[in-house]
mmCIF file of C-alpha atoms in Angstrom:
data_model
loop_
_atom_site.group_PDB
_atom_site.id
_atom_site.type_symbol
_atom_site.label_atom_id
_atom_site.label_comp_id
_atom_site.label_asym_id
_atom_site.label_seq_id
_atom_site.Cartn_x
_atom_site.Cartn_y
_atom_site.Cartn_z
ATOM 1 C CA MET H 176 -17.075 -8.548 -6.102
ATOM 2 C CA THR H 177 -16.678 -11.914 -4.445
ATOM 3 C CA ALA H 178 -13.221 -13.433 -4.003
ATOM 4 C CA THR H 179 -12.659 -16.661 -5.884
ATOM 5 C CA ALA H 180 -10.740 -19.755 -4.905
ATOM 6 C CA ASP H 181 -8.846 -19.635 -8.180
ATOM 7 C CA ASP H 182 -7.065 -16.439 -7.239
ATOM 8 C CA LYS H 183 -3.601 -17.396 -6.012
ATOM 9 C CA THR H 184 -1.942 -14.473 -4.270
ATOM 10 C CA THR H 185 1.027 -14.720 -1.931
ATOM 11 C CA ASP H 186 0.335 -13.868 1.686
ATOM 12 C CA SER H 187 2.554 -10.837 1.936
ATOM 13 C CA ILE H 188 1.929 -7.165 1.413
ATOM 14 C CA SER H 189 4.762 -6.689 -1.001
ATOM 15 C CA THR H 190 7.932 -8.165 -2.374
ATOM 16 C CA ASP H 191 11.487 -6.920 -2.248
ATOM 17 C CA THR H 192 11.006 -5.044 -5.505
ATOM 18 C CA ALA H 193 8.000 -3.081 -4.309
ATOM 19 C CA PRO H 194 8.052 0.235 -2.471
ATOM 20 C CA GLY H 195 7.487 -0.412 1.205
ATOM 21 C CA SER H 196 8.761 -3.957 1.214
ATOM 22 C CA THR H 197 9.168 -5.094 4.812
ATOM 23 C CA ASP H 198 8.105 -8.670 4.482
ATOM 24 C CA THR H 199 10.061 -11.867 4.517
ATOM 25 C CA ALA H 200 11.053 -13.602 1.304
ATOM 26 C CA PRO H 201 8.713 -13.133 -1.652
ATOM 27 C CA GLY H 202 6.050 -15.786 -1.677
ATOM 28 C CA SER H 203 6.057 -16.276 2.079
ATOM 29 C CA THR H 204 2.675 -16.709 3.730
ATOM 30 C CA ASP H 205 1.035 -16.242 7.086
ATOM 31 C CA THR H 206 -0.657 -19.615 6.791
ATOM 32 C CA ALA H 207 -0.278 -21.874 9.797
ATOM 33 C CA PRO H 208 1.074 -25.412 9.389
ATOM 34 C CA GLY H 209 -1.734 -27.757 8.472
ATOM 35 C CA SER H 210 -4.098 -24.951 7.533
ATOM 36 C CA THR H 211 -6.054 -25.196 4.298
ATOM 37 C CA ASP H 212 -6.019 -21.418 3.755
ATOM 38 C CA THR H 213 -3.798 -20.614 0.793
ATOM 39 C CA GLY H 214 -3.390 -17.640 -1.476
ATOM 40 C CA VAL H 215 -5.126 -15.091 0.791
ATOM 41 C CA PRO H 216 -3.005 -12.179 2.064
ATOM 42 C CA THR H 217 -3.994 -12.324 5.717
ATOM 43 C CA ARG H 218 -1.589 -9.543 6.648
ATOM 44 C CA LEU H 219 -3.208 -7.223 4.116
ATOM 45 C CA MET H 220 -6.613 -7.928 5.664
ATOM 46 C CA VAL H 221 -5.323 -7.381 9.214
ATOM 47 C CA LEU H 222 -3.736 -4.027 8.393
ATOM 48 C CA GLY H 223 -6.843 -3.103 6.437
ATOM 49 C CA LEU H 224 -8.834 -3.391 9.685
ATOM 50 C CA ALA H 225 -6.578 -1.023 11.624
ATOM 51 C CA HIS H 226 -8.429 1.900 13.189
ATOM 52 C CA ARG H 227 -7.109 5.430 12.797
ATOM 53 C CA ASP H 228 -5.344 5.120 16.159
ATOM 54 C CA GLY H 229 -3.481 2.023 14.925
ATOM 55 C CA THR H 230 -5.501 -0.563 16.867
ATOM 56 C CA VAL H 231 -6.843 -3.828 15.484
ATOM 57 C CA VAL H 232 -9.748 -5.252 17.478
ATOM 58 C CA ALA H 233 -9.957 -9.046 17.637
ATOM 59 C CA ALA H 234 -13.757 -8.914 17.950
ATOM 60 C CA GLU H 235 -13.811 -7.371 14.447
ATOM 61 C CA LEU H 236 -10.847 -9.266 13.047
ATOM 62 C CA TYR H 237 -12.069 -12.855 13.460
ATOM 63 C CA PRO H 238 -15.595 -12.376 12.002
ATOM 64 C CA VAL H 239 -14.170 -10.512 8.990
ATOM 65 C CA ALA H 240 -11.588 -13.255 8.474
ATOM 66 C CA ALA H 241 -14.295 -15.905 8.633
ATOM 67 C CA ALA H 242 -16.388 -14.031 6.056
ATOM 68 C CA CYS H 243 -13.314 -13.946 3.801
ATOM 69 C CA GLY H 244 -12.653 -17.675 4.237
ATOM 70 C CA ILE H 245 -9.595 -17.257 6.480
ATOM 71 C CA SER H 246 -9.319 -19.595 9.471
ATOM 72 C CA ASP H 247 -8.802 -18.491 13.072
ATOM 73 C CA GLU H 248 -5.448 -20.291 13.198
ATOM 74 C CA THR H 249 -4.235 -18.415 10.136
ATOM 75 C CA VAL H 250 -5.211 -15.135 11.781
ATOM 76 C CA ARG H 251 -3.413 -16.100 15.001
ATOM 77 C CA SER H 252 -0.304 -17.039 13.009
ATOM 78 C CA CYS H 253 -0.367 -13.692 11.227
ATOM 79 C CA MET H 254 -0.758 -11.750 14.473
ATOM 80 C CA ARG H 255 2.145 -13.645 16.049
ATOM 81 C CA ARG H 256 4.306 -12.623 13.116
ATOM 82 C CA LEU H 257 3.266 -8.976 13.320
ATOM 83 C CA ILE H 258 4.047 -8.978 17.055
ATOM 84 C CA ASN H 259 7.383 -10.723 16.501
ATOM 85 C CA ASP H 260 8.206 -8.163 13.814
ATOM 86 C CA GLY H 261 7.722 -5.421 16.402
ATOM 87 C CA LEU H 262 4.731 -3.858 14.627
ATOM 88 C CA PHE H 263 2.048 -4.608 17.244
ATOM 89 C CA VAL H 264 1.646 -5.454 20.925
ATOM 90 C CA ARG H 265 -1.327 -7.368 22.327
ATOM 91 C CA ASP H 266 -3.621 -6.422 25.190
ATOM 92 C CA GLY H 267 -5.967 -9.204 26.338
ATOM 93 C CA GLU H 268 -6.572 -12.699 25.070
ATOM 94 C CA GLY H 269 -8.577 -14.421 22.349
ATOM 95 C CA ARG H 270 -11.463 -12.489 20.854
ATOM 96 C CA ASP H 271 -11.263 -9.902 23.627
ATOM 97 C CA ALA H 272 -7.753 -8.902 22.554
ATOM 98 C CA VAL H 273 -6.817 -5.503 21.169
ATOM 99 C CA PHE H 274 -3.643 -5.262 19.090
ATOM 100 C CA ARG H 275 -1.967 -1.861 19.336
ATOM 101 C CA ALA H 276 0.509 -0.606 16.758
ATOM 102 C CA THR H 277 3.989 0.155 18.053
ATOM 103 C CA VAL H 278 5.970 3.178 16.886
ATOM 104 C CA ALA H 279 7.250 1.051 13.991
ATOM 105 C CA GLY H 280 3.738 -0.183 13.256
ATOM 106 C CA ARG H 281 2.285 3.312 13.242
ATOM 107 C CA SER H 282 5.084 4.418 10.934
ATOM 108 C CA ALA H 283 4.198 1.666 8.462
ATOM 109 C CA LEU H 284 0.479 2.465 8.638
ATOM 110 C CA ASP H 285 1.140 6.207 8.282
ATOM 111 C CA VAL H 286 3.315 5.683 5.194
ATOM 112 C CA THR H 287 0.549 3.627 3.577
ATOM 113 C CA GLN H 288 -2.087 6.255 4.313
ATOM 114 C CA GLN H 289 0.110 9.105 3.109
ATOM 115 C CA ARG H 290 0.841 7.252 -0.127
ATOM 116 C CA HIS H 291 -2.878 6.978 -0.887
ATOM 117 C CA LEU H 292 -3.484 10.645 -0.032
ATOM 118 C CA ASN H 293 -0.542 11.768 -2.163
ATOM 119 C CA ALA H 294 -1.627 9.635 -5.112
ATOM 120 C CA TYR H 295 -5.098 11.171 -5.300
ATOM 121 C CA ALA H 296 -3.727 14.673 -4.617
ATOM 122 C CA GLN H 297 -1.298 14.372 -7.536
ATOM 123 C CA ASP H 298 -4.077 13.048 -9.770
ATOM 124 C CA ALA H 299 -6.264 16.033 -8.907
ATOM 125 C CA ALA H 300 -3.483 18.609 -9.358
ATOM 126 C CA GLY H 301 -2.023 17.073 -12.524
ATOM 127 C CA ARG H 302 1.428 18.035 -11.332
ATOM 128 C CA GLY H 303 3.649 17.708 -8.296
ATOM 129 C CA TRP H 304 7.319 18.168 -9.157
ATOM 130 C CA ASP H 305 9.495 21.179 -8.380
ATOM 131 C CA ARG H 306 12.200 19.863 -10.760
ATOM 132 C CA ARG H 307 14.560 18.919 -7.944
ATOM 133 C CA TRP H 308 15.897 15.462 -7.179
ATOM 134 C CA ARG H 309 16.337 14.407 -3.543
ATOM 135 C CA LEU H 310 19.176 11.993 -2.804
ATOM 136 C CA VAL H 311 20.039 9.980 0.297
ATOM 137 C CA ALA H 312 23.368 8.241 0.833
ATOM 138 C CA PHE H 313 24.044 5.805 3.658
ATOM 139 C CA ALA H 314 26.897 3.578 4.794
ATOM 140 C CA ILE H 315 25.513 1.632 7.759
ATOM 141 C CA PRO H 316 27.789 -0.937 9.455
ATOM 142 C CA GLU H 317 27.065 -4.644 9.036
ATOM 143 C CA SER H 318 26.514 -4.804 12.790
ATOM 144 C CA ARG H 319 23.394 -2.667 12.200
ATOM 145 C CA ARG H 320 22.141 -4.771 9.313
ATOM 146 C CA ALA H 321 18.541 -4.899 10.516
ATOM 147 C CA ALA H 322 18.403 -1.103 10.752
ATOM 148 C CA ARG H 323 20.057 -0.805 7.342
ATOM 149 C CA ASP H 324 17.475 -3.107 5.753
ATOM 150 C CA ALA H 325 14.610 -1.270 7.449
ATOM 151 C CA PHE H 326 15.941 2.106 6.297
ATOM 152 C CA ARG H 327 16.382 0.918 2.720
ATOM 153 C CA ASP H 328 12.846 -0.492 2.703
ATOM 154 C CA HIS H 329 11.542 2.808 4.041
ATOM 155 C CA LEU H 330 13.217 4.721 1.213
ATOM 156 C CA ARG H 331 11.532 2.378 -1.262
ATOM 157 C CA SER H 332 8.185 2.899 0.451
ATOM 158 C CA LEU H 333 8.648 6.639 -0.138
ATOM 159 C CA GLY H 334 9.148 6.015 -3.859
ATOM 160 C CA GLY H 335 12.942 6.023 -3.897
ATOM 161 C CA ALA H 336 15.092 4.107 -6.378
ATOM 162 C CA ALA H 337 18.677 2.931 -6.060
ATOM 163 C CA ILE H 338 21.224 4.645 -8.288
ATOM 164 C CA GLN H 339 23.877 2.377 -6.827
ATOM 165 C CA PRO H 340 24.281 0.552 -3.494
ATOM 166 C CA GLY H 341 23.751 2.976 -0.629
ATOM 167 C CA LEU H 342 22.536 5.840 -2.834
ATOM 168 C CA TYR H 343 18.813 6.444 -3.410
ATOM 169 C CA VAL H 344 16.985 9.156 -5.308
ATOM 170 C CA SER H 345 13.429 10.450 -5.435
ATOM 171 C CA PRO H 346 11.621 13.437 -6.956
ATOM 172 C CA HIS H 347 9.457 13.614 -3.815
ATOM 173 C CA ARG H 348 9.959 16.033 -0.916
ATOM 174 C CA TRP H 349 10.948 13.286 1.500
ATOM 175 C CA GLU H 350 13.467 15.095 3.700
ATOM 176 C CA HIS H 351 11.430 15.064 6.936
ATOM 177 C CA ASP H 352 10.397 11.427 6.488
ATOM 178 C CA VAL H 353 14.011 10.389 5.904
ATOM 179 C CA VAL H 354 15.282 12.260 8.948
ATOM 180 C CA ASP H 355 12.514 10.879 11.164
ATOM 181 C CA GLU H 356 13.170 7.281 10.118
ATOM 182 C CA ALA H 357 16.941 7.592 10.490
ATOM 183 C CA THR H 358 16.415 9.031 13.968
ATOM 184 C CA ARG H 359 13.958 6.288 14.925
ATOM 185 C CA LEU H 360 16.440 3.621 13.831
ATOM 186 C CA GLY H 361 19.387 5.355 15.509
ATOM 187 C CA ILE H 362 21.455 5.614 12.322
ATOM 188 C CA SER H 363 21.492 9.380 11.712
ATOM 189 C CA ASP H 364 25.294 9.496 11.893
ATOM 190 C CA HIS H 365 25.480 7.157 8.879
ATOM 191 C CA VAL H 366 23.044 9.031 6.612
ATOM 192 C CA SER H 367 23.577 12.040 4.347
ATOM 193 C CA SER H 368 21.040 13.807 2.156
ATOM 194 C CA PHE H 369 21.146 16.469 -0.526
ATOM 195 C CA SER H 370 19.186 17.770 -3.505
ATOM 196 C CA THR H 371 19.974 18.906 -7.020
ATOM 197 C CA ASP H 372 18.333 20.047 -10.237
ATOM 198 C CA ASP H 373 21.222 18.634 -12.277
ATOM 199 C CA LEU H 374 21.208 14.824 -11.989
ATOM 200 C CA SER H 375 23.172 12.559 -14.313
ATOM 201 C CA VAL H 376 22.714 8.776 -14.054
ATOM 202 C CA GLY H 377 25.091 6.854 -16.292
ATOM 203 C CA GLY H 378 25.364 9.916 -18.505
ATOM 204 C CA ILE H 379 21.563 10.305 -18.729
ATOM 205 C CA THR H 380 20.241 13.738 -17.730
ATOM 206 C CA ASN H 381 16.763 14.003 -19.287
ATOM 207 C CA PRO H 382 14.351 13.539 -16.349
ATOM 208 C CA ARG H 383 11.980 11.180 -18.187
ATOM 209 C CA ASP H 384 14.905 9.061 -19.358
ATOM 210 C CA VAL H 385 16.292 8.947 -15.812
ATOM 211 C CA VAL H 386 12.902 7.743 -14.589
ATOM 212 C CA ALA H 387 12.710 5.072 -17.300
ATOM 213 C CA ARG H 388 16.128 3.794 -16.256
ATOM 214 C CA LEU H 389 15.540 3.690 -12.495
ATOM 215 C CA TRP H 390 11.884 2.694 -12.038
ATOM 216 C CA PRO H 391 10.021 -0.297 -13.611
ATOM 217 C CA LEU H 392 7.171 1.820 -14.946
ATOM 218 C CA ASP H 393 6.292 -0.550 -17.803
ATOM 219 C CA GLU H 394 5.504 -3.348 -15.344
ATOM 220 C CA VAL H 395 3.597 -0.985 -13.032
ATOM 221 C CA ALA H 396 1.509 0.181 -16.009
ATOM 222 C CA ARG H 397 0.738 -3.410 -17.055
ATOM 223 C CA ARG H 398 -0.495 -4.215 -13.565
ATOM 224 C CA TYR H 399 -2.751 -1.169 -13.495
ATOM 225 C CA GLU H 400 -4.136 -2.038 -16.927
ATOM 226 C CA ARG H 401 -5.011 -5.558 -15.750
ATOM 227 C CA PHE H 402 -6.776 -4.085 -12.706
ATOM 228 C CA ILE H 403 -8.760 -1.678 -14.881
ATOM 229 C CA GLU H 404 -9.765 -4.463 -17.252
ATOM 230 C CA SER H 405 -11.030 -6.570 -14.342
ATOM 231 C CA TYR H 406 -12.962 -3.860 -12.483
ATOM 232 C CA ARG H 407 -13.948 -1.190 -15.009
ATOM 233 C CA GLY H 408 -17.535 -2.511 -15.218
ATOM 234 C CA VAL H 409 -18.060 -3.091 -11.480
ATOM 235 C CA PRO H 410 -19.231 0.449 -10.569
ATOM 236 C CA ASP H 411 -22.021 0.267 -13.152
ATOM 237 C CA VAL H 412 -23.138 -3.103 -11.755
ATOM 238 C CA LEU H 413 -23.174 -1.689 -8.228
ATOM 239 C CA GLU H 414 -25.055 1.412 -9.355
ATOM 240 C CA GLU H 415 -27.690 -0.748 -10.996
ATOM 241 C CA MET H 416 -28.063 -2.702 -7.717
ATOM 242 C CA ARG H 417 -28.645 0.566 -5.870
ATOM 243 C CA ARG H 418 -31.309 1.620 -8.360
ATOM 244 C CA ARG H 419 -33.075 -1.678 -7.678
ATOM 245 C CA HIS H 420 -32.698 -1.036 -3.915
ATOM 246 C CA GLU H 421 -30.654 -4.195 -3.515
ATOM 247 C CA ARG H 422 -28.147 -4.486 -0.727
ATOM 248 C CA ILE H 423 -24.758 -6.226 -0.466
ATOM 249 C CA SER H 424 -24.619 -8.638 2.469
ATOM 250 C CA GLU H 425 -21.554 -8.824 4.723
ATOM 251 C CA HIS H 426 -20.725 -12.250 3.257
ATOM 252 C CA GLU H 427 -20.493 -10.570 -0.144
ATOM 253 C CA PHE H 428 -19.127 -7.158 0.801
ATOM 254 C CA LEU H 429 -16.168 -8.257 2.947
ATOM 255 C CA PRO H 430 -14.658 -10.817 0.532
ATOM 256 C CA GLY H 431 -15.325 -8.411 -2.337
ATOM 257 C CA ALA H 432 -13.574 -5.571 -0.511
ATOM 258 C CA LEU H 433 -10.626 -7.841 0.268
ATOM 259 C CA ARG H 434 -10.395 -9.092 -3.297
ATOM 260 C CA ILE H 435 -10.335 -5.644 -4.897
ATOM 261 C CA ALA H 436 -7.764 -4.520 -2.320
ATOM 262 C CA ILE H 437 -5.572 -7.504 -3.209
ATOM 263 C CA ARG H 438 -5.722 -6.683 -6.889
ATOM 264 C CA PHE H 439 -5.178 -2.951 -6.373
ATOM 265 C CA ASN H 440 -2.264 -3.559 -4.009
ATOM 266 C CA GLU H 441 -0.555 -5.673 -6.666
ATOM 267 C CA CYS H 442 -0.267 -2.417 -8.624
ATOM 268 C CA PHE H 443 -0.050 0.197 -5.904
ATOM 269 C CA GLU H 444 2.689 -1.362 -3.780
ATOM 270 C CA MET H 445 4.981 -1.386 -6.818
ATOM 271 C CA ASP H 446 4.128 2.175 -7.853
ATOM 272 C CA PRO H 447 6.678 4.844 -6.805
ATOM 273 C CA LEU H 448 3.925 7.455 -7.312
ATOM 274 C CA LEU H 449 6.121 9.680 -9.414
ATOM 275 C CA PRO H 450 4.827 13.188 -10.170
ATOM 276 C CA PRO H 451 2.640 13.375 -13.298
ATOM 277 C CA GLU H 452 5.293 15.446 -15.100
ATOM 278 C CA LEU H 453 7.619 12.413 -15.091
ATOM 279 C CA LEU H 454 5.130 9.743 -16.142
ATOM 280 C CA PRO H 455 4.246 8.391 -19.599
ATOM 281 C CA ARG H 456 0.979 9.715 -21.041
ATOM 282 C CA PRO H 457 -1.629 8.453 -20.608
ATOM 283 C CA TRP H 458 -0.775 6.895 -17.244
ATOM 284 C CA PRO H 459 -3.166 4.065 -16.172
ATOM 285 C CA GLY H 460 -2.579 4.616 -12.453
ATOM 286 C CA ARG H 461 -4.985 7.530 -12.422
ATOM 287 C CA GLU H 462 -7.779 5.563 -14.112
ATOM 288 C CA ALA H 463 -7.183 2.608 -11.775
ATOM 289 C CA ARG H 464 -7.571 4.857 -8.721
ATOM 290 C CA ASN H 465 -10.759 6.327 -10.199
ATOM 291 C CA VAL H 466 -12.163 2.824 -10.688
ATOM 292 C CA LEU H 467 -11.256 1.919 -7.100
ATOM 293 C CA ALA H 468 -12.828 5.131 -5.781
ATOM 294 C CA ARG H 469 -16.104 4.486 -7.602
ATOM 295 C CA CYS H 470 -16.204 0.854 -6.439
ATOM 296 C CA ARG H 471 -15.641 1.906 -2.826
ATOM 297 C CA ARG H 472 -18.103 4.805 -2.859
ATOM 298 C CA ILE H 473 -20.978 2.899 -4.433
ATOM 299 C CA GLY H 474 -20.161 -0.381 -2.662
ATOM 300 C CA VAL H 475 -20.212 1.240 0.782
ATOM 301 C CA LEU H 476 -23.558 2.891 -0.024
ATOM 302 C CA ALA H 477 -24.996 -0.475 -1.099
ATOM 303 C CA ARG H 478 -23.594 -2.316 1.920
ATOM 304 C CA GLU H 479 -26.324 -3.880 4.047
ATOM 305 C CA ASP H 480 -24.549 -3.357 7.389
ATOM 306 C CA LYS H 481 -23.184 0.168 7.203
ATOM 307 C CA ALA H 482 -22.073 -0.078 10.835
ATOM 308 C CA GLY H 483 -19.909 -3.117 10.091
ATOM 309 C CA PRO H 484 -16.104 -3.155 10.383
ATOM 310 C CA ALA H 485 -14.402 -0.582 8.172
ATOM 311 C CA LEU H 486 -12.228 -2.867 6.076
ATOM 312 C CA PHE H 487 -9.593 -0.755 4.258
ATOM 313 C CA ARG H 488 -10.614 2.537 5.836
ATOM 314 C CA VAL H 489 -7.430 3.975 4.291
ATOM 315 C CA PHE H 490 -9.108 3.888 0.858
ATOM 316 C CA ASP H 491 -12.150 5.748 2.134
ATOM 317 C CA ASP H 492 -10.055 8.378 3.941
ATOM 318 C CA ALA H 493 -8.156 9.102 0.735
ATOM 319 C CA ILE H 494 -11.317 9.153 -1.384
ATOM 320 C CA ALA H 495 -12.973 11.532 1.094
ATOM 321 C CA HIS H 496 -10.422 14.193 0.116
ATOM 322 C CA LEU H 497 -11.489 14.078 -3.538
ATOM 323 C CA PRO H 498 -13.460 17.045 -4.938
#
C-alpha cells in the first residue's frame, strides 16, 4: 500500500470536467517554486486530515506530510492557496497553527462527505430515483463571474450535468443544496429551479439514453475498473498480515492511505453518483467502493498506531454506516 515515485498525479482535487471542480486549471499543483515534490496531491492530503469540525491541525499535518514524502514548503504553499481561496483561516503560527474552515470551506467538506454517504447508501438500497428530473437555470451577470463559476461548480459537485449553457439537470433531490448555495453566494435572484418527469434532451426521452448523452459514464467506468484491478487483492494481503499479527507502521500506513485515496478520487470525483436505476449493469463503482471499504477496515485494524492522525476520516465515516 506504499505510494511509489512513479505515480504522476496532478496536485489538484479535480479538474473542470469532474463534479466538484473548484481548482485552478487542470494540472496545476501546490508545489512551491524550487521544491522537488511533484505528482503528489497535497490539497487532497490536507483536506483528508480535516476533523469533523472542519479544522486542520498543523501538528498533525506536517508529520503526515513528511511520512508521505511531501516537504514543509509544499504544505505551506498549499495552505496559503487554501486561505487565499477563502476556504480556511489560520490561528497561530508554524506547527502550533490551527486552520479553521470558513463557511465556504465547510460547504466543500460537507459536500464531499455527503457524496460518500450517498454513494454507499445507494449501493446498499440498490435504488434511489423517484423518476423525476431536477433542473436549475441561471443567468448570472458577468460582474458576478466568480459567484457564477462557484455556483456552476457546486451543481457539478452535486452530480449535475449541463443540458446547455446556464441549464443543469440532475436526478438527485438537490433542491435544498441549490437554494443554500445560491443564498450563500448572493445570487438567488438569478436562479430558477423546477422538476419534471417528462424530460427531452435533443429529442431523447428514454432516461438511460439521456444519461448516456449527458454524463461520461464510459470514462468513469474505465477509471473504476483500473482501480479495482490495482487494489482487488490488497484486502486479502492485509488480512493475512493480521493473521500473522503483523502491524503496519505509520511510515507504511500513511503513504498507503494517501495513495489509495489518490487512485479512488480519480474515479470518484468524476462520478455523478447517478441512482442505480440509471446506470449500466454491472456498474463497477459499487465494487470499487467495496474494495476501498475492505482496505480501510482491515488496514485501520492492522495499523500500528491506532491513535495516529485520522487521514481520510470521511471514508471511515461513510463505511461506518454500512450494514
